Amino acid sequence: MTDTRTSTAARGPETPHRRRRVLQPRAVAAVALAWVLLWDRLTWGNVVNGVLVGLLVTYAFPLPSIEFTGRLRPHRVLLLIGHFLVDLVGASWQVMRLAFGRRRPRNAVIEVQLRSRSDFYLTITAELVALVPGSVVIDARRSTSVLYLHLLDVEREGRIEAQRAHVLAVERRVVRALGSRAEIAALENAALENAPLGRDGNDTDDPIGEARP
């Protein structure tokens, strides 16, 4: 979990020393909750110890802050959740068919360049994609907004391009649900121009490797 800020100032380089001066309450709360769940008992002692552990962890291993300048759109959030549930059911059915079938699936690792430069949208998009069976996010590059995915089955023609388009569609729904008007406009312009908003402007959507089980 990362700390979320609403500042609109330009983000400068964050060094570990600079991060240690910022209290990260969300990260502390997440560590404290995990600590209480591990002990499987809700007591004041476990809560206090969890908070202390959270403070120690966030101080020793400071997390980068994430800027959020958008606004919540409830109807878009409902659409985002609805699409996610549909994807979850459909992917689960496909994985079940593969599990009980005789065909050995052909796997692949692909690289997807996201169009948004926001760490916040990168995190949410990666989590939504990873929660759907059949695709695993093996790496996320914060500096270039690139996701690396392992796909379970790419035997069908066009499966790689379809999965890449699916990830970009998830990103678009996330930005439409949570982004500002400027962020939505920038994303739509990038989609129309068919060019990602990367640091170097290069399109790196080609698969980087394939693997067979």
Short mmCIF file of C-alpha atoms in Angstrom, two decimals:
data_model
loop_
_atom_site.label_atom_id
_atom_site.label_comp_id
_atom_site.label_asym_id
_atom_site.label_seq_id
_atom_site.Cartn_x
_atom_site.Cartn_y
_atom_site.Cartn_z
CA MET A 1 0.00 0.00 0.00
CA THR A 2 1.21 3.47 -0.80
CA ASP A 3 0.43 6.85 0.65
CA THR A 4 -1.98 8.93 -1.45
CA ARG A 5 -1.78 12.71 -1.65
CA THR A 6 -3.97 15.25 -3.39
CA SER A 7 -1.26 17.77 -4.15
CA THR A 8 -1.16 19.16 -7.69
CA ALA A 9 2.50 20.19 -7.51
CA ALA A 10 4.96 18.63 -9.87
CA ARG A 11 6.49 15.49 -8.49
CA GLY A 12 10.20 15.63 -7.91
CA PRO A 13 12.56 12.78 -7.24
CA GLU A 14 11.81 11.02 -3.96
CA THR A 15 14.81 9.78 -2.05
CA PRO A 16 14.47 7.40 0.92
CA HIS A 17 15.67 10.18 3.23
CA ARG A 18 12.96 12.52 1.95
CA ARG A 19 10.22 9.89 2.37
CA ARG A 20 11.08 9.18 6.01
CA ARG A 21 9.93 12.68 7.04
CA VAL A 22 6.35 11.99 5.94
CA LEU A 23 3.90 10.07 8.11
CA GLN A 24 2.02 7.47 6.07
CA PRO A 25 -1.14 6.75 8.08
CA ARG A 26 -2.74 4.46 5.49
CA ALA A 27 0.32 2.26 5.31
CA VAL A 28 0.58 2.18 9.11
CA ALA A 29 -3.10 1.23 9.40
CA ALA A 30 -2.67 -1.56 6.81
CA VAL A 31 0.32 -3.02 8.67
CA ALA A 32 -1.52 -2.76 11.99
CA LEU A 33 -4.56 -4.55 10.52
CA ALA A 34 -2.38 -7.33 9.12
CA TRP A 35 -0.69 -7.66 12.53
CA VAL A 36 -4.02 -8.05 14.33
CA LEU A 37 -5.23 -10.60 11.77
CA LEU A 38 -2.05 -12.62 12.16
CA TRP A 39 -2.59 -12.83 15.92
CA ASP A 40 -6.27 -13.70 15.34
CA ARG A 41 -7.31 -11.77 18.43
CA LEU A 42 -8.54 -8.20 18.77
CA THR A 43 -6.98 -6.74 21.91
CA TRP A 44 -5.62 -3.33 22.80
CA GLY A 45 -2.17 -4.83 23.09
CA ASN A 46 -2.28 -6.28 19.56
CA VAL A 47 -3.61 -2.99 18.15
CA VAL A 48 -0.91 -0.92 19.86
CA ASN A 49 1.81 -3.36 18.83
CA GLY A 50 0.47 -3.35 15.27
CA VAL A 51 0.64 0.44 15.13
CA LEU A 52 4.19 0.40 16.48
CA VAL A 53 5.21 -2.22 13.94
CA GLY A 54 3.56 -0.16 11.20
CA LEU A 55 5.46 2.96 12.23
CA LEU A 56 8.72 1.01 12.35
CA VAL A 57 8.16 -0.59 8.94
CA THR A 58 7.16 2.65 7.21
CA TYR A 59 10.11 4.44 8.79
CA ALA A 60 12.64 1.77 7.82
CA PHE A 61 11.11 1.10 4.38
CA PRO A 62 9.40 4.34 3.28
CA LEU A 63 6.88 3.99 0.46
CA PRO A 64 6.62 6.44 -2.44
CA SER A 65 3.62 8.76 -2.23
CA ILE A 66 0.94 8.69 -4.92
CA GLU A 67 -0.70 11.89 -6.10
CA PHE A 68 -4.45 11.93 -6.76
CA THR A 69 -5.99 14.99 -8.40
CA GLY A 70 -9.19 13.47 -9.79
CA ARG A 71 -12.69 13.07 -8.41
CA LEU A 72 -14.97 10.12 -7.72
CA ARG A 73 -17.78 9.45 -10.22
CA PRO A 74 -20.16 6.93 -8.61
CA HIS A 75 -21.85 5.78 -11.84
CA ARG A 76 -18.48 5.21 -13.50
CA VAL A 77 -17.27 3.31 -10.42
CA LEU A 78 -20.32 1.03 -10.67
CA LEU A 79 -19.56 0.41 -14.35
CA LEU A 80 -15.95 -0.37 -13.44
CA ILE A 81 -17.05 -2.89 -10.82
CA GLY A 82 -19.61 -4.41 -13.20
CA HIS A 83 -17.04 -4.92 -15.95
CA PHE A 84 -14.63 -6.42 -13.42
CA LEU A 85 -17.23 -8.95 -12.24
CA VAL A 86 -18.03 -9.94 -15.83
CA ASP A 87 -14.32 -10.37 -16.58
CA LEU A 88 -13.89 -12.39 -13.38
CA VAL A 89 -16.68 -14.84 -14.23
CA GLY A 90 -15.64 -15.23 -17.86
CA ALA A 91 -11.96 -15.76 -17.06
CA SER A 92 -12.78 -18.24 -14.28
CA TRP A 93 -14.83 -20.30 -16.73
CA GLN A 94 -11.98 -20.33 -19.26
CA VAL A 95 -9.44 -21.37 -16.64
CA MET A 96 -11.75 -24.17 -15.47
CA ARG A 97 -12.06 -25.44 -19.05
CA LEU A 98 -8.28 -25.45 -19.38
CA ALA A 99 -7.88 -27.27 -16.07
CA PHE A 100 -10.18 -30.12 -17.13
CA GLY A 101 -9.18 -30.17 -20.79
CA ARG A 102 -6.48 -32.18 -22.48
CA ARG A 103 -4.86 -29.36 -24.42
CA ARG A 104 -1.68 -27.94 -22.96
CA PRO A 105 -1.98 -24.14 -22.89
CA ARG A 106 0.60 -21.93 -24.54
CA ASN A 107 1.79 -19.19 -22.20
CA ALA A 108 3.36 -15.82 -22.94
CA VAL A 109 4.80 -12.77 -21.22
CA ILE A 110 3.80 -9.45 -22.77
CA GLU A 111 4.58 -5.81 -22.16
CA VAL A 112 1.76 -3.25 -22.06
CA GLN A 113 2.47 0.48 -22.16
CA LEU A 114 -0.27 2.31 -20.27
CA ARG A 115 -1.42 5.68 -21.54
CA SER A 116 -1.66 7.41 -18.17
CA ARG A 117 1.39 8.58 -16.23
CA SER A 118 -0.31 8.40 -12.83
CA ASP A 119 1.03 5.98 -10.24
CA PHE A 120 -2.45 5.85 -8.73
CA TYR A 121 -4.10 4.60 -11.92
CA LEU A 122 -1.17 2.27 -12.60
CA THR A 123 -1.70 0.61 -9.22
CA ILE A 124 -5.46 0.20 -9.59
CA THR A 125 -5.19 -1.08 -13.16
CA ALA A 126 -2.54 -3.62 -12.18
CA GLU A 127 -4.63 -4.86 -9.26
CA LEU A 128 -7.80 -5.25 -11.34
CA VAL A 129 -5.92 -7.14 -14.04
CA ALA A 130 -4.11 -9.37 -11.55
CA LEU A 131 -7.34 -10.33 -9.75
CA VAL A 132 -8.78 -11.85 -12.93
CA PRO A 133 -7.69 -15.50 -13.38
CA GLY A 134 -5.49 -16.28 -16.36
CA SER A 135 -3.30 -13.18 -16.19
CA VAL A 136 -0.64 -12.31 -13.63
CA VAL A 137 1.16 -8.99 -13.32
CA ILE A 138 4.78 -9.97 -12.85
CA ASP A 139 6.24 -6.47 -12.91
CA ALA A 140 5.08 -2.85 -12.94
CA ARG A 141 7.50 -0.10 -13.93
CA ARG A 142 6.58 3.12 -12.15
CA SER A 143 9.07 5.20 -14.15
CA THR A 144 7.57 4.30 -17.54
CA SER A 145 4.01 3.19 -16.63
CA VAL A 146 4.58 -0.24 -18.13
CA LEU A 147 2.97 -3.50 -17.00
CA TYR A 148 4.45 -6.93 -17.67
CA LEU A 149 1.87 -9.71 -17.72
CA HIS A 150 2.06 -13.48 -17.81
CA LEU A 151 -0.83 -14.89 -19.84
CA LEU A 152 -2.05 -18.43 -19.26
CA ASP A 153 -3.36 -19.26 -22.73
CA VAL A 154 -2.47 -17.51 -25.99
CA GLU A 155 -3.14 -20.39 -28.39
CA ARG A 156 -5.89 -18.55 -30.25
CA GLU A 157 -4.84 -16.07 -32.90
CA GLY A 158 -5.08 -12.49 -31.69
CA ARG A 159 -5.15 -13.48 -28.02
CA ILE A 160 -2.13 -11.32 -27.16
CA GLU A 161 -3.53 -8.24 -28.87
CA ALA A 162 -6.91 -8.85 -27.26
CA GLN A 163 -5.36 -9.02 -23.80
CA ARG A 164 -3.36 -5.86 -24.44
CA ALA A 165 -6.52 -4.07 -25.55
CA HIS A 166 -8.29 -5.39 -22.46
CA VAL A 167 -5.66 -3.92 -20.12
CA LEU A 168 -5.93 -0.53 -21.85
CA ALA A 169 -9.72 -0.73 -21.58
CA VAL A 170 -9.43 -1.37 -17.84
CA GLU A 171 -7.13 1.63 -17.52
CA ARG A 172 -9.60 3.79 -19.44
CA ARG A 173 -12.48 2.75 -17.17
CA VAL A 174 -10.36 3.49 -14.08
CA VAL A 175 -9.44 6.97 -15.30
CA ARG A 176 -13.04 7.71 -16.31
CA ALA A 177 -14.24 6.66 -12.87
CA LEU A 178 -11.63 8.49 -10.80
CA GLY A 179 -9.77 10.94 -13.01
CA SER A 180 -10.05 14.67 -13.50
CA ARG A 181 -11.39 16.16 -16.72
CA ALA A 182 -7.87 16.95 -17.87
CA GLU A 183 -6.70 13.39 -17.22
CA ILE A 184 -9.68 11.92 -19.06
CA ALA A 185 -9.12 14.25 -22.01
CA ALA A 186 -5.42 13.36 -22.17
CA LEU A 187 -6.23 9.66 -22.10
CA GLU A 188 -8.84 9.99 -24.86
CA ASN A 189 -6.44 12.00 -27.02
CA ALA A 190 -3.74 9.37 -26.57
CA ALA A 191 -6.22 6.65 -27.52
CA LEU A 192 -7.25 8.53 -30.66
CA GLU A 193 -3.64 9.08 -31.66
CA ASN A 194 -2.85 5.44 -30.83
CA ALA A 195 0.23 6.61 -28.94
CA PRO A 196 0.92 5.91 -25.23
CA LEU A 197 1.87 8.70 -22.89
CA GLY A 198 5.32 7.30 -22.13
CA ARG A 199 8.37 9.26 -21.13
CA ASP A 200 10.16 8.64 -24.42
CA GLY A 201 7.05 8.47 -26.62
CA ASN A 202 7.95 5.04 -27.93
CA ASP A 203 5.35 2.32 -28.40
CA THR A 204 6.61 -0.82 -26.69
CA ASP A 205 3.58 -3.05 -26.95
CA ASP A 206 5.33 -6.02 -28.52
CA PRO A 207 5.42 -9.28 -26.53
CA ILE A 208 8.79 -9.76 -24.88
CA GLY A 209 8.76 -13.50 -24.66
CA GLU A 210 6.78 -16.70 -24.74
CA ALA A 211 7.00 -19.80 -22.62
CA ARG A 212 5.51 -23.22 -22.86
CA PRO A 213 4.66 -25.22 -19.75
#
